[in-house]
CSV table of N, CA and C in Angstrom, one decimal:
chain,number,residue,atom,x,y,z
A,1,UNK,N,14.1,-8.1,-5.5
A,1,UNK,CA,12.8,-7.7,-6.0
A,1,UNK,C,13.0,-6.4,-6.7
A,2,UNK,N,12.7,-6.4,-7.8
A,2,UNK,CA,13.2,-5.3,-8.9
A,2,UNK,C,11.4,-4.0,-8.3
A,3,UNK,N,11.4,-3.5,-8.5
A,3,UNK,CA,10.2,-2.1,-8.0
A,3,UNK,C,10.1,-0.9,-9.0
A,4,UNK,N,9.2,-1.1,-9.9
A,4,UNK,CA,8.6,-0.5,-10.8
A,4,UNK,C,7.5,0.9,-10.8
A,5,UNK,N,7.5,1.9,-11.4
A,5,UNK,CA,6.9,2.8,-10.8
A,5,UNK,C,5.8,2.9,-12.3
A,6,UNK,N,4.7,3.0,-12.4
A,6,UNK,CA,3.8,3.4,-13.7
A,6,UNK,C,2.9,4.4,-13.8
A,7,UNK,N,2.3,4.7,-14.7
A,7,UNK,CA,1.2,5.9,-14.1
A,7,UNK,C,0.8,5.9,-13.1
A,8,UNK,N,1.0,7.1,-12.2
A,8,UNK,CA,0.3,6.9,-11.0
A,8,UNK,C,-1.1,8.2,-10.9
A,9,UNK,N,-1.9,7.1,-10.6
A,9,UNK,CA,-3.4,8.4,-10.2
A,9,UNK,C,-3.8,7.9,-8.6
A,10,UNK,N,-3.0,8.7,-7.6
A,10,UNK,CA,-3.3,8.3,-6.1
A,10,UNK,C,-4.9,8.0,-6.0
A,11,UNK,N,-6.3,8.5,-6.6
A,11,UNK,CA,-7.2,8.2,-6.5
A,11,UNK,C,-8.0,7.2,-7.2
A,12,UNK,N,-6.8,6.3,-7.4
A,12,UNK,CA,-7.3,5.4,-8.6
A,12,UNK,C,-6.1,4.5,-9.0
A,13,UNK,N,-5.3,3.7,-7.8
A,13,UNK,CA,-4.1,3.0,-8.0
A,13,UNK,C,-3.9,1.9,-8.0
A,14,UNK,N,-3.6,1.2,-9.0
A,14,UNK,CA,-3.6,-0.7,-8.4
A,14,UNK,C,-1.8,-0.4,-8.3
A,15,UNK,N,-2.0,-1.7,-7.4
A,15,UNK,CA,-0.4,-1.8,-6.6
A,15,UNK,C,-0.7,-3.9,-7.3
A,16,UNK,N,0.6,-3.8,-7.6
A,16,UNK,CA,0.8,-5.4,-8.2
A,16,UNK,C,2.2,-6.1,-7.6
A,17,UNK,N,1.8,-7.1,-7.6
A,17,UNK,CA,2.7,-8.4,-7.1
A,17,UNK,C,3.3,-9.4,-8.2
A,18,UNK,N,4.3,-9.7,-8.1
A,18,UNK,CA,4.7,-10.7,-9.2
A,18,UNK,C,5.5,-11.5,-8.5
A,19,UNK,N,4.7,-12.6,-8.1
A,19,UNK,CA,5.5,-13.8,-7.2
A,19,UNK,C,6.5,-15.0,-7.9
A,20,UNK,N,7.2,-15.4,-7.2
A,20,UNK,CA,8.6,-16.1,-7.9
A,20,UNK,C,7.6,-17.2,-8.3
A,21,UNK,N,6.4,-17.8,-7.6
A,21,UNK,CA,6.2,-19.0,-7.3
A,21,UNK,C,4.4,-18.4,-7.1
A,22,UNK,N,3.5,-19.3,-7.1
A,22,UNK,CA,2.0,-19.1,-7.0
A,22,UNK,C,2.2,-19.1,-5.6
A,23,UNK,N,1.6,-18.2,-4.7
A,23,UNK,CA,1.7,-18.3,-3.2
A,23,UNK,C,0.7,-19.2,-2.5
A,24,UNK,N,1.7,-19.3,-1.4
A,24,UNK,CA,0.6,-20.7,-0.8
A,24,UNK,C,-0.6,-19.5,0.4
A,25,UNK,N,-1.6,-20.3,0.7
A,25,UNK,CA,-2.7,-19.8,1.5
A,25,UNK,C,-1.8,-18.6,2.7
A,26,UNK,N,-0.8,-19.5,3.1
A,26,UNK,CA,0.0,-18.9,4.2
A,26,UNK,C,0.1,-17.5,3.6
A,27,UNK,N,1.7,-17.5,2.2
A,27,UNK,CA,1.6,-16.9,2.0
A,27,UNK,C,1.0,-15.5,1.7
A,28,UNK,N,-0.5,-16.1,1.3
A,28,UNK,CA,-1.4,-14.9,0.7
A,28,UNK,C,-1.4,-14.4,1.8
A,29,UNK,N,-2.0,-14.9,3.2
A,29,UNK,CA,-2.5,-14.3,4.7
A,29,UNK,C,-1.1,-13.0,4.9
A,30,UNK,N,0.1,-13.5,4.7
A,30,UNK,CA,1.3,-12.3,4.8
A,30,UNK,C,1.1,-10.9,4.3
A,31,UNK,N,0.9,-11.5,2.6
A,31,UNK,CA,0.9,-10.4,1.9
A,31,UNK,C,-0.9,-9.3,2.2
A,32,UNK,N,-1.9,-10.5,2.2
A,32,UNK,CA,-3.1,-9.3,3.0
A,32,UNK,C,-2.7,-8.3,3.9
A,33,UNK,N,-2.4,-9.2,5.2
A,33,UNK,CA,-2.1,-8.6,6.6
A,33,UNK,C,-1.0,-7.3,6.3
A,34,UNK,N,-0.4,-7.6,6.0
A,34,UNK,CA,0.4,-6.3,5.3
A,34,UNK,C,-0.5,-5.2,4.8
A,35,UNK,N,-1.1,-5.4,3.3
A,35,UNK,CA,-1.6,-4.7,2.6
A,35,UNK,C,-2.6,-4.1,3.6
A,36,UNK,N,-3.6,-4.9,4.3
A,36,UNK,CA,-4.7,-4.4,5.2
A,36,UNK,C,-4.1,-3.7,6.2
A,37,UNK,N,-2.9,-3.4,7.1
A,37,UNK,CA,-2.5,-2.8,8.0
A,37,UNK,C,-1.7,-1.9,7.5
A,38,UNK,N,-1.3,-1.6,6.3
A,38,UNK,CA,-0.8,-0.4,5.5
A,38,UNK,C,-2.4,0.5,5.1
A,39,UNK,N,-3.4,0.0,5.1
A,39,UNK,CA,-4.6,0.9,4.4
A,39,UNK,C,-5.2,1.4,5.7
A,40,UNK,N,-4.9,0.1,6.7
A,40,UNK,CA,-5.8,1.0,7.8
A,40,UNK,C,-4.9,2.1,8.5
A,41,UNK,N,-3.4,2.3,8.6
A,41,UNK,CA,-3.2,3.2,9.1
A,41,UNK,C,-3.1,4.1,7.8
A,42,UNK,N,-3.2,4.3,6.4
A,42,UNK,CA,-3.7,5.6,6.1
A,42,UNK,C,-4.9,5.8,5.9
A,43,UNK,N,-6.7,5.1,6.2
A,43,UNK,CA,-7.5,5.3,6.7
A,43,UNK,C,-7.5,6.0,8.1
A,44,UNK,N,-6.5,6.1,8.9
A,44,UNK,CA,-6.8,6.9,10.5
A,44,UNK,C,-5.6,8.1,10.0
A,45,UNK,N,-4.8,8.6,8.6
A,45,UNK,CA,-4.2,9.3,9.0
A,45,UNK,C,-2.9,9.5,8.9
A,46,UNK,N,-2.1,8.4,9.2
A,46,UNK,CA,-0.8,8.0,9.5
A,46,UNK,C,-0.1,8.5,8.6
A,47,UNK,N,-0.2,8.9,7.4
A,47,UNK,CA,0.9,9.1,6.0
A,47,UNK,C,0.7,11.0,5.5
A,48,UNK,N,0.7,11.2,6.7
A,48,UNK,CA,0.4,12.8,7.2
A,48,UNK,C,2.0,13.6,7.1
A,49,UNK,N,2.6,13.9,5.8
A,49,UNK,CA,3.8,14.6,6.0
A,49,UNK,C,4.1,15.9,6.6
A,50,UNK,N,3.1,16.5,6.6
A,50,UNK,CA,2.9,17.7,7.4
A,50,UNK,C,3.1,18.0,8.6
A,51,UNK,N,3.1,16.4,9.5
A,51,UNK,CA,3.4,16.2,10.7
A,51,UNK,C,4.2,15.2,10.9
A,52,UNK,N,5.3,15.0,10.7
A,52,UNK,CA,6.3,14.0,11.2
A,52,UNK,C,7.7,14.8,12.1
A,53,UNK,N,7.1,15.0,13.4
A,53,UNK,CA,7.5,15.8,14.2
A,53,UNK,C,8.6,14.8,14.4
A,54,UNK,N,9.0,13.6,14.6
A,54,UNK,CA,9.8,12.9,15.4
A,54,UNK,C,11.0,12.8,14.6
A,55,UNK,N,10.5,12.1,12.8
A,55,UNK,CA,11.3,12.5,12.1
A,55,UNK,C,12.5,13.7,11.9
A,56,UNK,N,11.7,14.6,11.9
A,56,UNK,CA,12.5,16.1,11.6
A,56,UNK,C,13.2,16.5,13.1
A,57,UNK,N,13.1,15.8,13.7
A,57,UNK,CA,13.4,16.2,15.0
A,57,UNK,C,15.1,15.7,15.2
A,58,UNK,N,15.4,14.6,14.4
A,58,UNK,CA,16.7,14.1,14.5
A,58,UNK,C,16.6,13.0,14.9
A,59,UNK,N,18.5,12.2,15.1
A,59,UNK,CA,18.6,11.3,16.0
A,59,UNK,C,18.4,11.8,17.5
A,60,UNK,N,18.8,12.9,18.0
A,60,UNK,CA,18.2,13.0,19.3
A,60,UNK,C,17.3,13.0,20.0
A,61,UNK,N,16.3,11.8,20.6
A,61,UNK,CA,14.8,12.3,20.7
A,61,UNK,C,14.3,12.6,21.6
A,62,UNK,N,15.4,12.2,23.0
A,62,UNK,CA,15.5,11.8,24.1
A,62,UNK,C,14.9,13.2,24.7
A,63,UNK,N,13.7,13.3,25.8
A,63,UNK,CA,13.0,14.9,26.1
A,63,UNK,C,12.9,15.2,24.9
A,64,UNK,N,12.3,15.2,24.0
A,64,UNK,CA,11.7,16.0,22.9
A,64,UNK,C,10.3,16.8,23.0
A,65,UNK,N,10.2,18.2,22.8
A,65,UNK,CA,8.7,18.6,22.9
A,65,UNK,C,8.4,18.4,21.9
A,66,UNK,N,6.7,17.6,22.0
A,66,UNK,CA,6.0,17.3,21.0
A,66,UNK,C,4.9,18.3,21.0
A,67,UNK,N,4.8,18.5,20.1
A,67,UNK,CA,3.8,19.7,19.5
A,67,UNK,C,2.2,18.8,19.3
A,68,UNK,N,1.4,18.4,20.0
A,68,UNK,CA,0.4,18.1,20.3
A,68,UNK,C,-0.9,18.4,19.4
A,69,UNK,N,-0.9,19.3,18.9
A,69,UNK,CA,-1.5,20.3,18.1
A,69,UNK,C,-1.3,20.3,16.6
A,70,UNK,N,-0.1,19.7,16.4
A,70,UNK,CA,0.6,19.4,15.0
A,70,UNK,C,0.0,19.0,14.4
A,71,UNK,N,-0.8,17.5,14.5
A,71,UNK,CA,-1.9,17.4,13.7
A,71,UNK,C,-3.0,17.9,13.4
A,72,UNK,N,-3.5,18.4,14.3
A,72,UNK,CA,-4.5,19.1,14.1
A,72,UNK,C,-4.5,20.5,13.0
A,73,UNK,N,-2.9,20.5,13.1
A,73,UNK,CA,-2.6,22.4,12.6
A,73,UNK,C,-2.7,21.5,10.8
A,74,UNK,N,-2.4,20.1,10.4
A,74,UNK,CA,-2.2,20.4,9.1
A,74,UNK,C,-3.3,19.5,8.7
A,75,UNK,N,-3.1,19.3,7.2
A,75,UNK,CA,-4.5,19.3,6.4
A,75,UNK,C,-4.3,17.5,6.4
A,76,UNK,N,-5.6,17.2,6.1
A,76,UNK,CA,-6.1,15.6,6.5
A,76,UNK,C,-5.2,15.1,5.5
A,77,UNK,N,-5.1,14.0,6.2
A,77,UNK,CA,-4.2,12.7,4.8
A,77,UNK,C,-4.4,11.5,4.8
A,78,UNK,N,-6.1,11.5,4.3
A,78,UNK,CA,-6.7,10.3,4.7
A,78,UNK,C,-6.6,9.3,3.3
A,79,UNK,N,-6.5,7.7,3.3
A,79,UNK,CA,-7.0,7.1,2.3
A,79,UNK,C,-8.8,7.0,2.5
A,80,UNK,N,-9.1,6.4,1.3
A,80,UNK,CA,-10.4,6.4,1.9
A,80,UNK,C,-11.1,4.9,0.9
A,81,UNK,N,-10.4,4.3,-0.1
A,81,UNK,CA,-10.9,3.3,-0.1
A,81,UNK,C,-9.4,1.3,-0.4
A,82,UNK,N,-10.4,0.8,-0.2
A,82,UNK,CA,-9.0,-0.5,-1.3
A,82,UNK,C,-9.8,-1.6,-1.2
A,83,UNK,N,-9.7,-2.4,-2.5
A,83,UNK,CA,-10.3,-3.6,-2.9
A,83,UNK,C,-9.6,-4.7,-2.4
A,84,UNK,N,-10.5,-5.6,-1.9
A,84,UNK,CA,-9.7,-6.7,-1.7
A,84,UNK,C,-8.8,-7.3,-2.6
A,85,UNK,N,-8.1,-7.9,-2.1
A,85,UNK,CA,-6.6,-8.4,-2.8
A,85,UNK,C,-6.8,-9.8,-3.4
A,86,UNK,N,-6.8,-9.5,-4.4
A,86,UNK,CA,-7.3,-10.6,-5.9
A,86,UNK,C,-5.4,-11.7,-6.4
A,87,UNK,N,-5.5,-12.4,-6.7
A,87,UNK,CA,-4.4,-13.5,-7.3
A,87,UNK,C,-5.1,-13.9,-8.1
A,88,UNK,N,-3.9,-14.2,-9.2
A,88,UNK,CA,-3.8,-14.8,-10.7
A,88,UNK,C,-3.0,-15.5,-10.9
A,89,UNK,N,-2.7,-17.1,-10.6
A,89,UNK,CA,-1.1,-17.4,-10.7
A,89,UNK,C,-0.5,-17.0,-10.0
A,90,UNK,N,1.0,-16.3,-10.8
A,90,UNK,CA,1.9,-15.9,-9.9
A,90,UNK,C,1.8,-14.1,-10.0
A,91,UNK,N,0.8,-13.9,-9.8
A,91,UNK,CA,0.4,-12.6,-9.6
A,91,UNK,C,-0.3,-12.2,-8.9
A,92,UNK,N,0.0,-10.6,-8.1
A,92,UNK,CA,-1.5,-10.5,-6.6
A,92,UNK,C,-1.5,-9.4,-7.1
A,93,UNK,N,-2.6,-8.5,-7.0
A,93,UNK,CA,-2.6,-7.0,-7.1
A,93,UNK,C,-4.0,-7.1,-5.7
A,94,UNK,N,-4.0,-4.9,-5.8
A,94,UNK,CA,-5.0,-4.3,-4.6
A,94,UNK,C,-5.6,-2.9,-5.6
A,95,UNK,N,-6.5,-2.4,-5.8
A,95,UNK,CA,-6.8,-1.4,-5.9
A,95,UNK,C,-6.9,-0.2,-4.5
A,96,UNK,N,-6.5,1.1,-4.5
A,96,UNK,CA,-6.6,1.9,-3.5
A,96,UNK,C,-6.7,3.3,-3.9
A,97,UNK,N,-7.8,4.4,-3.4
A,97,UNK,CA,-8.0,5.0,-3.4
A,97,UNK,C,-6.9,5.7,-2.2
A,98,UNK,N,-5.9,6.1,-2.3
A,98,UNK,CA,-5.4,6.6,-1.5
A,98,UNK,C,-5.6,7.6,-0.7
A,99,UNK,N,-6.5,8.8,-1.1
A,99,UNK,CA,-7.2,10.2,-1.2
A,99,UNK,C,-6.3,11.0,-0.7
A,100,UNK,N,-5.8,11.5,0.7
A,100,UNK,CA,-5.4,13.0,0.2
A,100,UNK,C,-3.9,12.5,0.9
A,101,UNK,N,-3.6,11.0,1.3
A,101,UNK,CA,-2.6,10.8,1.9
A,101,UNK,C,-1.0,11.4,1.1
A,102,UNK,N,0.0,11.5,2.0
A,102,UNK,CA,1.2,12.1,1.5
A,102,UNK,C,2.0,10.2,0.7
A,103,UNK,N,3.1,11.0,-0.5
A,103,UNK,CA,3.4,9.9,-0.6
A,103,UNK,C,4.6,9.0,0.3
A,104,UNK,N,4.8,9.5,1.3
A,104,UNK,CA,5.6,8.9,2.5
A,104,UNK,C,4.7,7.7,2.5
A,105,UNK,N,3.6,7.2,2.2
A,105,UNK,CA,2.7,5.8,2.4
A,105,UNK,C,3.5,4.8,1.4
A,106,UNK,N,3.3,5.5,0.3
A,106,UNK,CA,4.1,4.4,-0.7
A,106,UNK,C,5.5,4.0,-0.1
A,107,UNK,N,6.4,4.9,0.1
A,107,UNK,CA,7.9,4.7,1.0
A,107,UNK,C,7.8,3.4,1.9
A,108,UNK,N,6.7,3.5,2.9
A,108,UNK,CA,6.7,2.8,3.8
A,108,UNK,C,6.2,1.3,3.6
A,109,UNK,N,5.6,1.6,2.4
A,109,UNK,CA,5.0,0.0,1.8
A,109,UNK,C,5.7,-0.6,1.1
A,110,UNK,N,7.1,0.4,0.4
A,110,UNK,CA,7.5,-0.8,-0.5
A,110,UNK,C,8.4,-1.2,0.4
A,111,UNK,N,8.9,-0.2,1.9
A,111,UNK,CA,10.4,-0.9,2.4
A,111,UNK,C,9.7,-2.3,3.4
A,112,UNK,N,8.3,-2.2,3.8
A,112,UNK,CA,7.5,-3.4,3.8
A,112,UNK,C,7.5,-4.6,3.0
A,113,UNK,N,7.5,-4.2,2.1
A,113,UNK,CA,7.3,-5.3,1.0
A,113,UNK,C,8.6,-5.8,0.7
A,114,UNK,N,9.9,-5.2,0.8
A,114,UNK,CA,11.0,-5.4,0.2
A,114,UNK,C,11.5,-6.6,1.7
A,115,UNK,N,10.8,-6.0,3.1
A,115,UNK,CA,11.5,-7.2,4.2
A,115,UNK,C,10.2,-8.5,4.0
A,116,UNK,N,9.3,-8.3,3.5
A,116,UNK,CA,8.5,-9.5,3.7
A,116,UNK,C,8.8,-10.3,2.3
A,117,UNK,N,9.4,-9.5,1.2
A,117,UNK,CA,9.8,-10.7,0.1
A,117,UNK,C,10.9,-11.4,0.9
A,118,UNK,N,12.3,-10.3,1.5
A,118,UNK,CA,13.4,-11.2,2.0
A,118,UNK,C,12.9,-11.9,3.2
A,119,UNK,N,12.2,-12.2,4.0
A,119,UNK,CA,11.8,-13.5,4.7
A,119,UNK,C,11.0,-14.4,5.2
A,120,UNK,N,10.1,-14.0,4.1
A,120,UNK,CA,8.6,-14.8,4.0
A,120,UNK,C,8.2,-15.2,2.5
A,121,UNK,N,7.9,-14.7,1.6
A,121,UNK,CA,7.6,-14.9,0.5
A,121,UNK,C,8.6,-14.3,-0.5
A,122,UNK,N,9.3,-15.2,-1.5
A,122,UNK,CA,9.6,-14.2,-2.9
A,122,UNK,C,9.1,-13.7,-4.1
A,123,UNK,N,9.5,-12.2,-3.8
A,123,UNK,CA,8.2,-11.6,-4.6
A,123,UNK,C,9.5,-11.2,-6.1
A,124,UNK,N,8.9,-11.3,-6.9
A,124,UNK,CA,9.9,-11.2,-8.4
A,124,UNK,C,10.1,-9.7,-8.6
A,125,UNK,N,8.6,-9.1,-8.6
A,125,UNK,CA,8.6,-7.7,-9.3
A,125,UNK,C,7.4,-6.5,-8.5
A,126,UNK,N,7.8,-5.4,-8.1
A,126,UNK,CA,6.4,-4.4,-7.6
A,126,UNK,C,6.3,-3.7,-8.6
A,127,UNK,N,5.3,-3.5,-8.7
A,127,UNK,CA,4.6,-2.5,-10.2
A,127,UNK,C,4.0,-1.4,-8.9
A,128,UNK,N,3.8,-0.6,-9.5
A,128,UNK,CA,2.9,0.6,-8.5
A,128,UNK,C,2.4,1.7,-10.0
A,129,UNK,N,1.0,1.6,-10.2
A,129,UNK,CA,0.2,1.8,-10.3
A,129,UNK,C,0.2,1.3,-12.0
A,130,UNK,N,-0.8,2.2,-12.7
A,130,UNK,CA,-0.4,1.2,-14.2
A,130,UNK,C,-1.5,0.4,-14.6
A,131,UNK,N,-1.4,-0.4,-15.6
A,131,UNK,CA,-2.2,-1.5,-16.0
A,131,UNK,C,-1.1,-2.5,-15.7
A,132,UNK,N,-1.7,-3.9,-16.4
A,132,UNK,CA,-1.0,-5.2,-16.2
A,132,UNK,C,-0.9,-6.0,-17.7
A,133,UNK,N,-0.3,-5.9,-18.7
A,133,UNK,CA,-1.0,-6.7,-19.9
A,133,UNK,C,-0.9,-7.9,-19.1
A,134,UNK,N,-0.7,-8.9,-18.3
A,134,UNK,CA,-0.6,-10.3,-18.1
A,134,UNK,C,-1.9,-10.2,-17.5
A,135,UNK,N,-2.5,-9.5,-16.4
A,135,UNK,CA,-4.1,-9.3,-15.7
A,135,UNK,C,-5.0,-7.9,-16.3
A,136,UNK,N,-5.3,-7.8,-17.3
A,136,UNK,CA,-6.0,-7.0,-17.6
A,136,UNK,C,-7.7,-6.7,-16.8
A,137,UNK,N,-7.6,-5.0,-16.4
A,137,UNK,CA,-8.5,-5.0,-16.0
A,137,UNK,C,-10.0,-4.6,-16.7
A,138,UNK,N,-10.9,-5.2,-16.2
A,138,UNK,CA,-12.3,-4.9,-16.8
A,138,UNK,C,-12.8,-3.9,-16.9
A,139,UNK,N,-13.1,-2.7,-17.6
A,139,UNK,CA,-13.7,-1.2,-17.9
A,139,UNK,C,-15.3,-1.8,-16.9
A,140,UNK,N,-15.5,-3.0,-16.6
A,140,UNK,CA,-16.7,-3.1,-15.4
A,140,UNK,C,-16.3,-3.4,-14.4
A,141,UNK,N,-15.6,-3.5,-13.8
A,141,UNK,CA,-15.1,-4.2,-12.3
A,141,UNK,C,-15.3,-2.7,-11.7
A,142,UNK,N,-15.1,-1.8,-11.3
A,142,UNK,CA,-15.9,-0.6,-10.3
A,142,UNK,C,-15.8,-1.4,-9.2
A,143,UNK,N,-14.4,-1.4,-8.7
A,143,UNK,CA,-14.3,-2.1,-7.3
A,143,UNK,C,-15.2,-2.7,-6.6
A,144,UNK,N,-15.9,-3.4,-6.8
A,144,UNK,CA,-17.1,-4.3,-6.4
A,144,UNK,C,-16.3,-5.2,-4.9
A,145,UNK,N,-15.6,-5.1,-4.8
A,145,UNK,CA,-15.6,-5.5,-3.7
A,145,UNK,C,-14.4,-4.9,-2.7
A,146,UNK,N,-15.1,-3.6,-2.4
A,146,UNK,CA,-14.2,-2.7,-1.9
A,146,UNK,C,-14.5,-3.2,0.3
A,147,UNK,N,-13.4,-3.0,0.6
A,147,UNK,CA,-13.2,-3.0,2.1
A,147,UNK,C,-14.4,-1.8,2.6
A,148,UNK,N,-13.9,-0.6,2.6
A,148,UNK,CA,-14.5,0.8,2.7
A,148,UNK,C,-15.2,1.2,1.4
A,149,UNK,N,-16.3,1.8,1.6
A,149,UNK,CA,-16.4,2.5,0.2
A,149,UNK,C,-17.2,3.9,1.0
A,150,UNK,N,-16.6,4.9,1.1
A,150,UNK,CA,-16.6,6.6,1.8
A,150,UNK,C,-16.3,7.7,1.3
């Protein structure tokens, strides 16, 4: 899976798919469940760089003091919106408001994406953010069918 980087405006990002093959129903349910469990944990937070206590902590983690408070001490890293996940062919894309999350989210979605092409669906190409000449989007579409809208 080749992974493509394009303009990116975190408050205003479509994330794109380019499948080997049109995906079957199954497949689509994969690639949602993914997408939708990557939005909800940066909806609660999760992509918070400020606080990756465990990370910075090492391989040793064994008794580790956790600083309890750590979140609280740094600034919110919340997403706050994403459109349902639209197909064309052999093409999926998501719109997402990311809002003030860190980009450790993106990290964590493409090394997502890169184990769910190798053993569930093959995925050709990830674009991250951008336009599409093959799916051009409509100057009216205004996420009309957004999950959250906050």
């Amino acid at each position: 899976m080749q992974i493509h980087f394009r303009e990116i405006n975190p408050f205003d990002l479509w994330i794109w798919l380019e499948f080997i093959t049109v995906p079957s129903p199954r497949e689509k349910q994969y690639v949602e469940e993914l997408f939708n469990s990557w939005f909800y944990l940066g909806k609660l937070g999760a992509f918070n760089a400020e606080n990756l206590q465990v990370q910075e902590t090492g391989l040793e983690l064994s008794y580790m003091s956790y600083d309890c408070q750590g979140y609280d001490n740094s600034l919110l890293a919340l997403m706050h919106n994403m459109s349902e996940f639209e197909y064309h062919g052999h093409w999926g894309r998501c719109w997402f408001d990311m809002g003030t999350s860190d980009a450790v989210a993106l990290d964590i979605l493409i090394n997502a994406i890169q184990q769910l092409s190798s053993e569930y669906i093959a995925i050709k190409e990830l674009y991250i953010g951008g336009m599409n000449a093959d799916w051009p989007i409509e100057e009216t579409h205004g996420h009309n069918s957004l999950i959250y809208d906050n």
